[in-house]
C-alpha cells in the first residue's frame, strides 16, 4: 500500500508541475512563440550555449560508455576468468560518530561480502570508539567467517577521516601485500551490495594503468522528502557524469563511500602522505591543510603518480545519508559548502598537470568547474534586469524556459537507471542558483573547512592580523567580483 500511495503522490506531483507550465505558457503573449520574434531568440537562451553544450556532451559520452563501451569491457573482463582474481582483498572501513544501527548494517554487509567473494580477505576496521569494536566482534562471532577471512583493528584518535585512512593504509602495508592485491576503502555509512568485490576487481587486470576505481551509488536518506529527493537527484547526475569521464579513464573523484585501489597504490608513502597531509599554498590565504576532501586528494595523487581512474556502473553500493540539519535549506547549503570547497581546492593545481597528463577533455571539464558558478547565474540575473528595464514578460519567459528545460533534463535522467521524481525539476534549478552562490562564496574562502558530521574545524593558529586580513580580503574580493559581474550584464541588457 505504501508503494501504491507513493505512486499516486508522484503522479499528482507530475500533473501539478505540467499544469503549472501550461498556465505559465497561457500567461505569455503570442509573440513569444513566433520564431521570428526577438522574444523567441531570448527563449532559446543564447547565453546558455556553453552550459547546455557541456551538459549535452557529458550526457552523450555517458550513454556511449554505459550502453556501448562498458558492456564490451565487461565481456573482456569475464573472459579473463580466474586470471583476473586478486591475490588478496583488503576491506578498509572507517567509522566515527555513526549511529549503532547504521554501523551494524555496514559491517554486516562488509563481513558478508568478505565471506561470499571467495578471495583471501582482511577486514581492516579504523575505529575511534570502543563500542564500535565490540559491535563488530559480536557480528564476527555470529557470522563465523572461514579461516581465509581475517579481522584487523586500528584504533585512532577522533582527529578526522584523513588520519583514519592513513593509519589504515599503514596497517595494510604491514601485511606486505603483493602486486595482485587490492584495497577497497569503505565509508562507515556505506552498505555493500552482494557481489560488489567480484564486479570491480577484474578491471585491475584488464587495465594495467588503472590505479583506482569507484562504483555506482544509491541512497537511503534519513531525513525529509526534499532532502531524500535532493540526494537521489545528485546520485543520478553523478552516474551520468562518472560514465562520461570513465570514457577517458579520468573519473574526477574516487569517492570515499566505496572505491577500490591497487594495494601498491595505498601502500605508497607518497600516496599516504597526499591523503593524510594534503595542503594548498594559496597566494592570498597562505598555506593550509585540507581537512575534508580525501577523495579528491586520492584522485589527484593518482593523476600525479601516472595512474588512470575508472568507474564500474554495474557495481552498486547503498549509502545511509544523515543530513547535518533538519532544515533542507541549511543541510543542503552545508553539504554544498563542503563538496564545492573540495572541488575548487583541487581544481587549480589539477589544471597545472596539463592536457598531456589529464587529456584535453578533462582540462575543459576542470575549467568549466571554475566558470560554471558565473554562467549558472547569468540567466536569472539577465531575466531580472530585463524585467526591471523592459517588462515583467521577460521574467515569465525565463521561468517557462527553466520549467521546460528542467523537465527535459529530468526525463533524460531516466536513462541512468535511477528513479526520478516530480520534485527533480525544481531541485535542479535550486542546485543551479544556490549551488552557484555557494561556489562563489567558497571560491574566495578556500581555507574555510569543516566536517558536517564531526565537530572538527581547521585551526591554523594564525595571528590576529592574518585572520583579519584573510577575512576582509575575502569579503572585498567577493564584493568586487560580484560588482564586475553585475556591471557587465547591466551594460549589455
Short mmCIF file of C-alpha atoms in Angstrom, two decimals, residues 6 20 43 53 60 65 86 162 177 231-232 251 332 338 377 389 403 435 454:
data_model
loop_
_atom_site.label_atom_id
_atom_site.label_comp_id
_atom_site.label_asym_id
_atom_site.label_seq_id
_atom_site.Cartn_x
_atom_site.Cartn_y
_atom_site.Cartn_z
CA UNK A 6 3.86 6.86 -3.28
CA UNK A 20 1.82 24.99 -13.80
CA UNK A 43 13.81 31.99 -25.09
CA UNK A 53 26.60 22.11 -24.81
CA UNK A 60 26.15 11.60 -24.88
CA UNK A 65 30.12 4.42 -22.12
CA UNK A 86 43.15 -10.74 -6.84
CA UNK A 162 42.25 11.54 6.77
CA UNK A 177 50.54 -7.18 0.01
CA UNK A 231 20.26 13.20 -2.72
CA UNK A 232 18.64 10.90 -5.28
CA UNK A 251 37.00 9.79 -13.33
CA UNK A 332 21.89 21.35 1.57
CA UNK A 338 31.92 21.07 1.79
CA UNK A 377 23.87 32.92 -12.55
CA UNK A 389 14.23 47.67 -17.52
CA UNK A 403 10.42 24.87 -16.38
CA UNK A 435 24.98 25.96 -5.79
CA UNK A 454 32.16 15.76 13.09
#
